[in-house]
């Protein structure tokens, strides 16, 4: 699902040179601009079970960036496509990928138990963490990330599709929203954006 991006105009006046800097594309500004007041409040605490059956919270992933994507393993095309793109972005990051934990949170906990998640995530990337939980835990996590999901009307109790938002969130080392990527974003774009954040930490 494509999300249309609002055009943001950010004016940055540098005291020294009194230089005026105008950025008009929300997808382009660097890390510091993202911390502005227009920052969406996305993310927050969660308590879930990883694909190894261990209980985890957002604190389990603190200290690294997180790439968070909600979907489900029975998804015929959207989820596999996005997870593949995330995986390629990580490959492009090379050693910098150590600073990022890619996380796939199921919106279909009824079918996606830890075992199903374990078999699924390894298809895409060794680094990929699959998270599941109770219906209530998943609902709370999705709410925190403002992710929509709903079983589609077609199908029966075992074979059904899920409608769901398809956005990849980049969260910083403290678990705060840093950026997001709409469905189908190029791996090069994701990798470059992450690199920008990593570089900003060194400046
Ligand atoms: Ni999907």
CSV table of C-alpha atoms and ligand atoms in Angstrom, one decimal:
chain,number,residue,atom,x,y,z
A,1,UNK,CA,0.0,0.0,0.0
A,2,UNK,CA,1.4,3.3,-1.0
A,3,UNK,CA,1.3,6.1,1.4
A,4,UNK,CA,1.4,9.6,0.0
A,5,UNK,CA,3.9,11.7,1.7
A,6,UNK,CA,3.2,15.2,2.9
A,7,UNK,CA,5.6,17.7,1.7
A,8,UNK,CA,7.5,19.2,4.6
A,9,UNK,CA,9.3,22.4,4.3
A,10,UNK,CA,12.1,22.7,6.9
A,11,UNK,CA,14.0,25.9,7.3
A,12,UNK,CA,17.3,25.6,9.0
A,13,UNK,CA,19.1,28.8,9.7
A,14,UNK,CA,22.8,28.3,10.5
A,15,UNK,CA,23.9,30.9,12.9
A,16,UNK,CA,27.5,31.1,11.6
A,17,UNK,CA,26.9,31.6,7.9
A,18,UNK,CA,23.2,32.6,8.2
A,19,UNK,CA,22.7,30.1,5.5
A,20,UNK,CA,19.2,29.1,4.6
A,21,UNK,CA,18.5,25.5,3.9
A,22,UNK,CA,15.2,24.4,2.4
A,23,UNK,CA,14.2,20.7,2.2
A,24,UNK,CA,10.9,19.9,0.5
A,25,UNK,CA,10.8,16.2,0.5
A,26,UNK,CA,9.8,14.4,3.7
A,27,UNK,CA,11.8,11.3,2.6
A,28,UNK,CA,15.0,13.2,2.3
A,29,UNK,CA,15.8,15.2,5.4
A,30,UNK,CA,18.6,13.9,7.6
A,31,UNK,CA,18.2,12.6,11.1
A,32,UNK,CA,18.2,15.9,12.9
A,33,UNK,CA,15.3,17.3,10.9
A,34,UNK,CA,13.3,14.2,11.8
A,35,UNK,CA,13.3,15.2,15.4
A,36,UNK,CA,11.1,18.2,14.7
A,37,UNK,CA,7.8,18.8,16.3
A,38,UNK,CA,6.0,17.2,13.3
A,39,UNK,CA,7.4,13.8,14.2
A,40,UNK,CA,4.6,11.2,14.4
A,41,UNK,CA,4.3,9.4,17.6
A,42,UNK,CA,4.8,5.9,16.4
A,43,UNK,CA,6.1,3.0,18.4
A,44,UNK,CA,6.3,2.3,22.1
A,45,UNK,CA,6.5,-0.6,24.6
A,46,UNK,CA,5.6,-4.1,23.5
A,47,UNK,CA,5.7,-7.5,25.1
A,48,UNK,CA,5.8,-10.4,22.6
A,49,UNK,CA,7.4,-13.8,22.0
A,50,UNK,CA,10.2,-14.2,19.5
A,51,UNK,CA,10.6,-17.0,16.9
A,52,UNK,CA,12.7,-18.9,19.4
A,53,UNK,CA,9.9,-18.9,21.9
A,54,UNK,CA,11.5,-16.3,24.2
A,55,UNK,CA,9.6,-13.5,25.8
A,56,UNK,CA,10.9,-10.1,24.6
A,57,UNK,CA,10.0,-6.4,25.0
A,58,UNK,CA,11.2,-3.3,23.2
A,59,UNK,CA,14.0,-3.2,25.8
A,60,UNK,CA,15.4,-6.4,24.4
A,61,UNK,CA,16.3,-4.5,21.2
A,62,UNK,CA,17.5,-1.3,22.8
A,63,UNK,CA,21.0,-0.1,21.7
A,64,UNK,CA,20.4,-0.9,18.1
A,65,UNK,CA,18.1,0.5,15.4
A,66,UNK,CA,15.1,-1.5,14.6
A,67,UNK,CA,13.4,-2.0,11.3
A,68,UNK,CA,9.9,-3.0,12.2
A,69,UNK,CA,7.4,-4.5,9.8
A,70,UNK,CA,4.0,-5.9,10.5
A,71,UNK,CA,2.6,-8.7,8.4
A,72,UNK,CA,1.8,-12.4,8.4
A,73,UNK,CA,3.5,-15.5,7.1
A,74,UNK,CA,0.5,-16.6,4.9
A,75,UNK,CA,0.6,-13.4,3.0
A,76,UNK,CA,0.9,-14.3,-0.6
A,77,UNK,CA,2.9,-11.4,-2.0
A,78,UNK,CA,3.0,-8.1,-0.1
A,79,UNK,CA,4.9,-9.4,3.0
A,80,UNK,CA,7.4,-11.6,1.2
A,81,UNK,CA,8.2,-8.7,-1.2
A,82,UNK,CA,8.8,-6.2,1.6
A,83,UNK,CA,10.8,-8.6,3.7
A,84,UNK,CA,13.0,-9.4,0.7
A,85,UNK,CA,13.6,-5.6,0.2
A,86,UNK,CA,14.5,-5.2,3.9
A,87,UNK,CA,16.9,-8.2,3.6
A,88,UNK,CA,18.5,-6.6,0.5
A,89,UNK,CA,18.9,-3.3,2.4
A,90,UNK,CA,20.7,-5.1,5.2
A,91,UNK,CA,23.0,-6.8,2.7
A,92,UNK,CA,23.8,-3.4,1.2
A,93,UNK,CA,24.6,-2.1,4.7
A,94,UNK,CA,27.4,-4.6,5.0
A,95,UNK,CA,29.0,-4.3,8.5
A,96,UNK,CA,26.6,-1.5,9.4
A,97,UNK,CA,23.8,-4.0,9.4
A,98,UNK,CA,25.1,-5.0,12.8
A,99,UNK,CA,23.6,-1.8,14.1
A,100,UNK,CA,20.1,-2.7,12.9
A,101,UNK,CA,17.7,-5.4,14.1
A,102,UNK,CA,15.0,-6.3,11.5
A,103,UNK,CA,11.8,-7.3,13.2
A,104,UNK,CA,8.8,-8.9,11.6
A,105,UNK,CA,5.7,-8.8,13.8
A,106,UNK,CA,2.8,-11.0,12.8
A,107,UNK,CA,-0.8,-9.6,12.7
A,108,UNK,CA,-2.0,-13.2,12.5
A,109,UNK,CA,-1.0,-14.8,15.8
A,110,UNK,CA,-3.7,-17.4,15.5
A,111,UNK,CA,-1.7,-19.2,12.7
A,112,UNK,CA,1.7,-17.6,13.2
A,113,UNK,CA,3.0,-19.2,16.4
A,114,UNK,CA,6.7,-19.1,17.3
A,115,UNK,CA,7.5,-22.3,15.3
A,116,UNK,CA,5.8,-21.0,12.1
A,117,UNK,CA,7.7,-17.7,12.6
A,118,UNK,CA,11.0,-19.5,13.0
A,119,UNK,CA,10.6,-21.4,9.8
A,120,UNK,CA,9.5,-18.2,8.0
A,121,UNK,CA,12.1,-15.7,9.0
A,122,UNK,CA,15.1,-17.8,8.1
A,123,UNK,CA,13.9,-17.9,4.5
A,124,UNK,CA,14.7,-14.1,4.3
A,125,UNK,CA,17.6,-13.2,6.5
A,126,UNK,CA,19.6,-14.7,9.4
A,127,UNK,CA,19.2,-11.4,11.2
A,128,UNK,CA,15.4,-11.3,10.9
A,129,UNK,CA,13.5,-11.6,14.2
A,130,UNK,CA,10.0,-12.9,14.1
A,131,UNK,CA,7.6,-11.8,16.9
A,132,UNK,CA,4.2,-13.2,17.8
A,133,UNK,CA,2.0,-13.1,20.9
A,134,UNK,CA,-1.5,-13.3,22.1
A,135,UNK,CA,-4.2,-11.6,20.2
A,136,UNK,CA,-4.2,-8.8,22.9
A,137,UNK,CA,-0.4,-8.4,22.8
A,138,UNK,CA,-0.4,-8.1,19.0
A,139,UNK,CA,-3.3,-5.7,19.1
A,140,UNK,CA,-1.4,-3.5,21.6
A,141,UNK,CA,1.8,-3.6,19.5
A,142,UNK,CA,0.0,-2.8,16.3
A,143,UNK,CA,-1.8,0.1,18.0
A,144,UNK,CA,1.5,1.5,19.2
A,145,UNK,CA,2.8,1.5,15.7
A,146,UNK,CA,-0.6,2.8,14.3
A,147,UNK,CA,-0.7,-0.3,12.1
A,148,UNK,CA,-4.1,-1.5,10.8
A,149,UNK,CA,-5.0,-5.1,10.3
A,150,UNK,CA,-8.1,-7.1,9.8
A,151,UNK,CA,-9.0,-10.6,8.5
A,152,UNK,CA,-10.4,-10.3,5.0
A,153,UNK,CA,-14.0,-11.5,4.5
A,154,UNK,CA,-13.0,-14.2,2.0
A,155,UNK,CA,-11.8,-17.6,3.1
A,156,UNK,CA,-12.7,-19.9,6.0
A,157,UNK,CA,-11.3,-20.5,9.5
A,158,UNK,CA,-8.0,-21.8,8.3
A,159,UNK,CA,-7.5,-20.3,4.9
A,160,UNK,CA,-8.0,-16.5,5.0
A,161,UNK,CA,-6.1,-13.4,4.1
A,162,UNK,CA,-5.4,-10.5,6.3
A,163,UNK,CA,-5.7,-6.9,5.2
A,164,UNK,CA,-2.9,-4.9,6.8
A,165,UNK,CA,-0.8,-1.7,6.6
A,166,UNK,CA,2.5,-2.2,4.9
A,167,UNK,CA,5.0,0.2,6.2
A,168,UNK,CA,8.5,-0.4,7.4
A,169,UNK,CA,9.5,1.7,10.5
A,170,UNK,CA,13.0,2.6,11.4
A,171,UNK,CA,13.3,3.1,15.2
A,172,UNK,CA,16.4,4.6,16.8
A,173,UNK,CA,18.6,3.0,19.5
A,174,UNK,CA,16.2,4.2,22.2
A,175,UNK,CA,13.2,2.7,20.4
A,176,UNK,CA,11.9,6.1,19.2
A,177,UNK,CA,10.6,6.7,15.7
A,178,UNK,CA,13.3,7.8,13.3
A,179,UNK,CA,11.8,7.3,9.8
A,180,UNK,CA,9.5,5.1,7.8
A,181,UNK,CA,9.5,3.5,4.4
A,182,UNK,CA,6.4,3.0,2.3
A,183,UNK,CA,5.7,-0.3,0.7
A,184,UNK,CA,8.1,-1.2,-2.1
A,185,UNK,CA,10.8,1.3,-1.1
A,186,UNK,CA,14.1,0.4,-2.8
A,187,UNK,CA,16.7,-1.3,-0.7
A,188,UNK,CA,19.2,1.4,-1.8
A,189,UNK,CA,16.9,4.1,-0.3
A,190,UNK,CA,16.5,2.2,3.0
A,191,UNK,CA,20.2,1.6,3.3
A,192,UNK,CA,21.1,5.1,2.5
A,193,UNK,CA,18.7,6.5,5.0
A,194,UNK,CA,20.0,4.2,7.7
A,195,UNK,CA,23.6,5.1,6.9
A,196,UNK,CA,22.6,8.8,7.2
A,197,UNK,CA,21.5,8.2,10.8
A,198,UNK,CA,24.6,6.2,11.6
A,199,UNK,CA,26.8,8.9,10.2
A,200,UNK,CA,24.9,11.6,12.1
A,201,UNK,CA,25.9,9.8,15.3
A,202,UNK,CA,29.5,10.2,14.5
A,203,UNK,CA,29.3,13.9,13.6
B,1,LIG,NI1,1.2,-9.1,3.9
